[in-house]
Coordinates of C-alpha atoms in Angstrom, one line a residue:
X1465 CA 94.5 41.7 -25.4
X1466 CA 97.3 38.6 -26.5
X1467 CA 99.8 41.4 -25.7
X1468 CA 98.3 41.9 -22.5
X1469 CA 98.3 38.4 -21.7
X1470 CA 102.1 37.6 -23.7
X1471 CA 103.3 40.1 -20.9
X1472 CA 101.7 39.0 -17.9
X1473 CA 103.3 35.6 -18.5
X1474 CA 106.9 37.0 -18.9
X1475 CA 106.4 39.0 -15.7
X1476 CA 105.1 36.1 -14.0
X1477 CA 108.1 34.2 -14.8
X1478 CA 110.9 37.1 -14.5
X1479 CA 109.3 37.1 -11.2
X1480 CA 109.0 33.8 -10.3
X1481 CA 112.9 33.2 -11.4
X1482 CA 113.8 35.9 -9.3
X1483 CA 112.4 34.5 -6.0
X1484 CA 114.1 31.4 -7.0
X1485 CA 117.3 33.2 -6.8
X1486 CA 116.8 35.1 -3.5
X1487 CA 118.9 34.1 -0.7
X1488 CA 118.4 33.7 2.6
X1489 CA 122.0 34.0 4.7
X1490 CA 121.1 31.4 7.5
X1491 CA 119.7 29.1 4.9
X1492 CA 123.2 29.8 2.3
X1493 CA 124.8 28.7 5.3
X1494 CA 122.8 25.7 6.4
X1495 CA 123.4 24.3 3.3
X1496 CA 127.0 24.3 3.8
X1497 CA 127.0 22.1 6.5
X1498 CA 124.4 19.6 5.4
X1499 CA 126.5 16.7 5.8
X1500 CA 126.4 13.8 2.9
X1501 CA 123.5 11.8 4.2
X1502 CA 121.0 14.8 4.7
X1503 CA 121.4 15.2 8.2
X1504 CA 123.5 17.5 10.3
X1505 CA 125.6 17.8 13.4
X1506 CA 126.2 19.6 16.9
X1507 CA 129.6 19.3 16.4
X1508 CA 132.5 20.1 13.6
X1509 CA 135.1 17.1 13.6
X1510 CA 137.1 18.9 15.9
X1511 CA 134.4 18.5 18.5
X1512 CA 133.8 22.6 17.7
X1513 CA 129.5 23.4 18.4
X1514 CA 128.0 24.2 15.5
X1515 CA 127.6 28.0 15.5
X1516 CA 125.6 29.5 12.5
X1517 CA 126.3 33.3 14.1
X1518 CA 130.1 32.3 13.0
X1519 CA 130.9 33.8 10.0
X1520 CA 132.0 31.6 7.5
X1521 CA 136.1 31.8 7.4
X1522 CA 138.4 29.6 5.4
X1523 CA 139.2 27.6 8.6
X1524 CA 135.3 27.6 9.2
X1525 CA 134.7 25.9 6.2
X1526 CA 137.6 23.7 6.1
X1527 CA 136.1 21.9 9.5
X1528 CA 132.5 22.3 7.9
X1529 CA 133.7 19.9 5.0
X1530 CA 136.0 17.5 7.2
X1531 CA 132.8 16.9 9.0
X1532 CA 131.4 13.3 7.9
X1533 CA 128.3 11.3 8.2
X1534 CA 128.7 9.8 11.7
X1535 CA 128.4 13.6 13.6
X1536 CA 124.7 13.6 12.1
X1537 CA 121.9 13.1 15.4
X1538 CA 118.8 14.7 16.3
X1539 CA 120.8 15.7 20.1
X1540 CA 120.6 19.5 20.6
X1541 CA 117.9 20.3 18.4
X1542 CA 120.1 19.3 15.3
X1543 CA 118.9 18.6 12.2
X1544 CA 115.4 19.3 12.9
X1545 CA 116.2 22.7 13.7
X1546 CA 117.7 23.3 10.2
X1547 CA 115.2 21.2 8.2
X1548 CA 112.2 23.9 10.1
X1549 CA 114.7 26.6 9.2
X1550 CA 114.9 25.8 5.6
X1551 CA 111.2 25.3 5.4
X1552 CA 110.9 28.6 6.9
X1553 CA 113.1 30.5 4.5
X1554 CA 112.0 28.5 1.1
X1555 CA 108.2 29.7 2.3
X1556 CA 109.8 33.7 2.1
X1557 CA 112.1 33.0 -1.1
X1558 CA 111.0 30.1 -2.8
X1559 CA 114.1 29.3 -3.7
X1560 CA 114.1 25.6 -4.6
X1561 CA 117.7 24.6 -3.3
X1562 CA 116.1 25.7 0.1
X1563 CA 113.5 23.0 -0.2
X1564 CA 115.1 20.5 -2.2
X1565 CA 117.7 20.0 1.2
X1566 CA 115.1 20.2 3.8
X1567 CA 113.6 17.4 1.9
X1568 CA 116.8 15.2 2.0
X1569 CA 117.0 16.2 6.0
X1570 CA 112.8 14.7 6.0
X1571 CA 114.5 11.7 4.1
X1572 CA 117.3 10.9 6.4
X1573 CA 115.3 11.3 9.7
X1574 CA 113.1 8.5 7.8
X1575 CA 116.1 6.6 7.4
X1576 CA 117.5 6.6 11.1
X1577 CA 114.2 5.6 12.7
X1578 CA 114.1 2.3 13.6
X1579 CA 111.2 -0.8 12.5
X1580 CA 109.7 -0.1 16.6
X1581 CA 109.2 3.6 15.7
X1582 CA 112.1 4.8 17.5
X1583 CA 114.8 7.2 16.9
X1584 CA 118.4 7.1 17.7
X1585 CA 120.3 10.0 19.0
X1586 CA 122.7 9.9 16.4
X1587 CA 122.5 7.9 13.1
X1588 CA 125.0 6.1 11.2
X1589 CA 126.9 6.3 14.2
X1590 CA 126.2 3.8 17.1
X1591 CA 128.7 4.4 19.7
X1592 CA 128.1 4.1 23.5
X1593 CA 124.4 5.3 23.8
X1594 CA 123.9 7.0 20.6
X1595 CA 122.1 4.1 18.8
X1596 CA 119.6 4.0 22.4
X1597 CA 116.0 5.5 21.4
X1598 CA 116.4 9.2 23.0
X1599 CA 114.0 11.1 24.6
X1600 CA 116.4 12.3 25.9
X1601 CA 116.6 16.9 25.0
X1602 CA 113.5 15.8 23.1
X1603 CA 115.6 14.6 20.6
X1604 CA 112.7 11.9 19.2
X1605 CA 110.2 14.1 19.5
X1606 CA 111.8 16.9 18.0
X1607 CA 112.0 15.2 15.2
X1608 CA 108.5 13.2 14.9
X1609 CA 107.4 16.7 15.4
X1610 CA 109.3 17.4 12.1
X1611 CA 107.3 14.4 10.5
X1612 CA 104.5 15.6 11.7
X1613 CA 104.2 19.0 10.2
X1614 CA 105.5 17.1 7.0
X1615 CA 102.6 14.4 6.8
X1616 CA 99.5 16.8 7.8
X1617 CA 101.4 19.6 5.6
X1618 CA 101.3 22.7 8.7
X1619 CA 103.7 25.2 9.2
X1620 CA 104.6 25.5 5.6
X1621 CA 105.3 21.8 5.1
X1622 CA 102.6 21.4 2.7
X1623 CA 105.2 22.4 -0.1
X1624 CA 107.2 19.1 0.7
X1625 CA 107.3 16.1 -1.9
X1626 CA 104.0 14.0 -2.0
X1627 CA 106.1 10.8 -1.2
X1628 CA 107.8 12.1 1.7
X1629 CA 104.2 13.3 3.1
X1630 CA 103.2 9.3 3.0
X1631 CA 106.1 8.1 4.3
X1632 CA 105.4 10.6 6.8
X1633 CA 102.1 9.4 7.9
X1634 CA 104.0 5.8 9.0
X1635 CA 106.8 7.3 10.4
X1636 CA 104.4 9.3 12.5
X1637 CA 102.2 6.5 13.1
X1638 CA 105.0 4.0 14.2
X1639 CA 106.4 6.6 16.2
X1640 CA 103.8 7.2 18.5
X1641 CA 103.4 3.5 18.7
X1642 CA 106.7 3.2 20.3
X1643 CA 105.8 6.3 22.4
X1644 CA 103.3 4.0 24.2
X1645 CA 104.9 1.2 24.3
X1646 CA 107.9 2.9 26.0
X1647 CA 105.4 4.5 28.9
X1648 CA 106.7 3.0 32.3
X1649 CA 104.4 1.0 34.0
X1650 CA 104.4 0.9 37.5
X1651 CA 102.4 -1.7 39.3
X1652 CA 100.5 -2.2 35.8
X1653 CA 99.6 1.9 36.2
X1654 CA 101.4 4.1 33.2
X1655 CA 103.9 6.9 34.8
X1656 CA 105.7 8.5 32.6
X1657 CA 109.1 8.3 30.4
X1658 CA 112.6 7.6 30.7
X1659 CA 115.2 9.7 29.0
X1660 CA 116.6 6.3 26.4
X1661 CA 115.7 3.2 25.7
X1662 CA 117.0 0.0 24.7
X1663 CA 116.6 0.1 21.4
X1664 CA 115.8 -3.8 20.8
X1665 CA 114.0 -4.4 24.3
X1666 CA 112.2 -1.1 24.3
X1667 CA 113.5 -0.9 28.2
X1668 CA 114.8 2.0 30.1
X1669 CA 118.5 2.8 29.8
X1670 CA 121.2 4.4 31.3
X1671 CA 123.0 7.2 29.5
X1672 CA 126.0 9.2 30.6
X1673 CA 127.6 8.6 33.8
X1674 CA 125.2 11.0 35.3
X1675 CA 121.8 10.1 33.4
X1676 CA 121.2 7.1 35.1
X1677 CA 117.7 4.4 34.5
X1678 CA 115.3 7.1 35.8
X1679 CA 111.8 8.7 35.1
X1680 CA 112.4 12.2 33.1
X1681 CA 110.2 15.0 33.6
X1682 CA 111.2 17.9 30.9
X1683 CA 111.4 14.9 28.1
X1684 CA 107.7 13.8 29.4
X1685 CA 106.4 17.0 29.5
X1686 CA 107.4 17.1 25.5
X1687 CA 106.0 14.0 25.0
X1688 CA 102.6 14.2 26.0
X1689 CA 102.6 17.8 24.2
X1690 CA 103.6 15.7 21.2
X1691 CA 100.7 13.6 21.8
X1692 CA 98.0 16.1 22.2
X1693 CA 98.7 16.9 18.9
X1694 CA 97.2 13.6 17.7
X1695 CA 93.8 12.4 16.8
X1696 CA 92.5 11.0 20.4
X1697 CA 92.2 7.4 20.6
X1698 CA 91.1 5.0 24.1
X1699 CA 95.3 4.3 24.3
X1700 CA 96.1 8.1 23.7
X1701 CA 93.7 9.1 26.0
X1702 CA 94.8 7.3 28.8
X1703 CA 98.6 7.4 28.1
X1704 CA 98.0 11.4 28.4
X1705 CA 95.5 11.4 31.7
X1706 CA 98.0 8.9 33.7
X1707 CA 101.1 11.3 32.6
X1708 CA 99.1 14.0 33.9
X1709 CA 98.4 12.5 37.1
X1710 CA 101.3 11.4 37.8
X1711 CA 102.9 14.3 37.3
X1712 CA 100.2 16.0 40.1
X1713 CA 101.1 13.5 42.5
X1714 CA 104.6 13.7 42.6
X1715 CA 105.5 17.6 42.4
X1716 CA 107.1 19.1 45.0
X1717 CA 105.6 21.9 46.9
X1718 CA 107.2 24.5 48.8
X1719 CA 110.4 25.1 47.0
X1720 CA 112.2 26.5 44.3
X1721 CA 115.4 26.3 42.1
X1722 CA 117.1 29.0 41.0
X1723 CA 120.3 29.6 38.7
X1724 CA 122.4 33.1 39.4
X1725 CA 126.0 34.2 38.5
X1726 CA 129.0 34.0 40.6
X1727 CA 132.4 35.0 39.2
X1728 CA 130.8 33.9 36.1
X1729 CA 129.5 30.6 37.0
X1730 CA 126.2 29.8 37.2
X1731 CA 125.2 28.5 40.9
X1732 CA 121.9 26.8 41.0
X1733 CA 120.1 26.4 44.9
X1734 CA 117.1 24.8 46.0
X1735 CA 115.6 26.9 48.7
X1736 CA 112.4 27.0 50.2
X1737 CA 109.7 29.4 48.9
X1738 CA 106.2 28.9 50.1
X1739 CA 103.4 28.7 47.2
X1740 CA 106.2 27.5 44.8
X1741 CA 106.0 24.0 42.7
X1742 CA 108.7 22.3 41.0
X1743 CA 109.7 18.8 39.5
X1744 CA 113.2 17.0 39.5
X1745 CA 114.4 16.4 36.7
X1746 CA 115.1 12.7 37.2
X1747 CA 112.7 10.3 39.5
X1748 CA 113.3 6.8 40.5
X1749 CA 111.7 4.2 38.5
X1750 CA 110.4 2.5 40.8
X1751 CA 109.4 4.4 43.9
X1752 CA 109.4 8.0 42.7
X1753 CA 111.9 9.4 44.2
X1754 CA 114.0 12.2 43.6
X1755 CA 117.5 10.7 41.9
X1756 CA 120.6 12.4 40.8
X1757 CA 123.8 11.2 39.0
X1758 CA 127.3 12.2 39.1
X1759 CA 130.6 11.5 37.4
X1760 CA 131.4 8.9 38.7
X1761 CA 128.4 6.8 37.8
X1762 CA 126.7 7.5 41.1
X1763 CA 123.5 7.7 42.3
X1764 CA 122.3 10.3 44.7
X1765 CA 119.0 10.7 46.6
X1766 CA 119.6 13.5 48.4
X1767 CA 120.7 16.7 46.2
X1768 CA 123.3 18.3 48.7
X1769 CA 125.2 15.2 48.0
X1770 CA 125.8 15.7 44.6
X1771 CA 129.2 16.5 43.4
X1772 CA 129.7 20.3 42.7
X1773 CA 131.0 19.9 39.6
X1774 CA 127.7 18.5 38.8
X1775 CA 125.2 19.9 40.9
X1776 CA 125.8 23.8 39.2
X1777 CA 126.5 22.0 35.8
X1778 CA 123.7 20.2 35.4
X1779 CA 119.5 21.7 35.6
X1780 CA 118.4 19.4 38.0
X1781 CA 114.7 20.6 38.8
X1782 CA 112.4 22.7 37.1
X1783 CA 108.8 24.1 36.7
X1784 CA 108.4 21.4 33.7
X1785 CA 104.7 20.1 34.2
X1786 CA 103.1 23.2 35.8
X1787 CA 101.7 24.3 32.1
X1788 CA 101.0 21.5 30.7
X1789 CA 98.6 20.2 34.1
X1790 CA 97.4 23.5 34.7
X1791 CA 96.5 24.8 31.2
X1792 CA 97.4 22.8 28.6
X1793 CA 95.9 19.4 29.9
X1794 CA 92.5 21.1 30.8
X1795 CA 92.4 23.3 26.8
X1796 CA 93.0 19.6 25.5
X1797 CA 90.5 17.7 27.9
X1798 CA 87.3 19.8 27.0
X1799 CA 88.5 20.5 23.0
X1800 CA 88.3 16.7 22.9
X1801 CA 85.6 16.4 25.5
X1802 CA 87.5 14.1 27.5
X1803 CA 86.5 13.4 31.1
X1804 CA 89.1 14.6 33.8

């Protein structure tokens, strides 16, 4: 029976040392490009996207390593998209180095976030808008989604270091705090969100030349998602109903927008088509209209005008709400028994 026993214990451990050596290839090769202070970047120093379907040459991994600390942001998905990746893979293999650098990616999106609760796009670095709190390709909520899963432990972020979970809870906490404070107001009445902020003022901001001060639809739509999530409160219940209705007054009927292929560039139109509903990307902040920006710092109200450069490089309307008012919204209202 002790032999039995004696045995079982020596397989358990063979077993658990060889899950801790199993490799996962994405993971081998998000660990390469973890840059020093946890995070990662979009970009390789030689302004090269970051391309994990590469395979790792010599000349690969000569930029990966020339890559420094001011290239780490939360723009394009990065950094939060590698921290849920190595999560992911350390859940199939346990292998601890897996979870030991998603944990320093938890640590240094704690680090970036600013006392308000808000999270620069890129972090150390603070040039032109990168230090603005960005909305902006969900990059803030991207990664207080992150936070999140880490501080309720879901999605197999319940493995994550105890300490981290706490600091978690805060981060979480102060970031939604900054989510409603950052609501526009309009007449006293809460619209939605811009794409950046000021990130001392907590006031709307203007980004690249053609992302100027506006209201921004996808980003909101992300937002409110994000807030759904959270245990409903008087101020999160009526930061969520006034997104929602604001978004049903100011759709547009009638139309679409559509992207196809010419000579191997994308054209995008906005043509009628009864029954159809769509958003612009970008509304004025003050009376709702329809605003586009171009190169040359512009603003346009009328989307014809637009530069062509810009108009087919750029997704400038979309079907961003019609989930979330038609579907989502209601699911949430009558899980939570809220009143419509």
């Amino acid at each position: 029976m002790i032999k039995f026993k004696t045995s079982v214990v020596v397989m358990s451990f063979a077993s658990a040392l060889f899950s801790a050596q199993v490799k996962d290839t994405l993971a081998e090769k998000i660990l390469l490009y973890q840059l020093p202070n946890g995070g990662w970047g979009k970009q390789l120093e030689d302004k090269s996207v970051v391309n994990y379907n590469l395979p790792l040459t010599k000349d690969l991994l000569k930029k990966v390593k020339a890559t420094g600390d001011d290239h780490a942001t939360i723009d394009n998905n990065a950094t939060s998209r590698e921290i849920n990746a190595l999560i992911k893979a350390y859940s199939t293999t346990k292998n601890p180095e897996y979870l030991k650098s998603a944990e320093k990616g938890i640590s240094y999106l704690l680090l970036m976030q600013y006392k308000n609760g808000g999270f620069p796009q890129y972090y150390p670095n603070t040039g032109l808008y990168r230090k603005q709190v960005t909305y902006n390709d969900n990059a803030m909520i991207n990664a207080l989604t992150v936070l999140y899963n880490v501080a309720e432990g879901k999605n197999d972020f319940d493995v994550v270091d105890a300490k981290l979970k706490e600091k978690s809870k805060d981060a979480v906490k102060r970031g939604i705090d900054c989510i409603l404070k950052t609501q526009v107001l309009q007449k006293g009445i809460p619209a939605i969100w811009g794409d950046q902020y000021n990130e001392v003022t907590l006031q709307p901001d203007k980004a690249r030349a053609f992302e100027p001060i506006s209201l921004a639809t996808a980003e909101s739509v992300g937002i409110v998602r994000f807030l759904m999530l959270q245990p409903v409160t008087p101020e999160i219940e009526k930061s969520i109903k006034s997104a929602v209705n604001w978004f049903q007054q100011n759709k547009i009927e009638g139309y679409s927008y559509n992207v196809s292929k010419v000579n191997g560039k994308a054209v995008r139109t906005l043509a009628e088509e009864k029954g159809s509903v769509i958003w612009a990307r970008f509304y004025d902040i003050n009376n709702n209209k329809p605003l586009f920006g171009d190169r040359d710092g512009s603003v346009k109200y009328n989307y014809n005008e637009v530069s062509e450069e810009r108009r087919n490089g750029y997704s400038w309307f979309g079907d961003f709400a019609d989930k979330l008012i038609n579907k989502e919204f209601p699911k949430w209202a009558e899980k939570n028994k809220v009143t419509l």
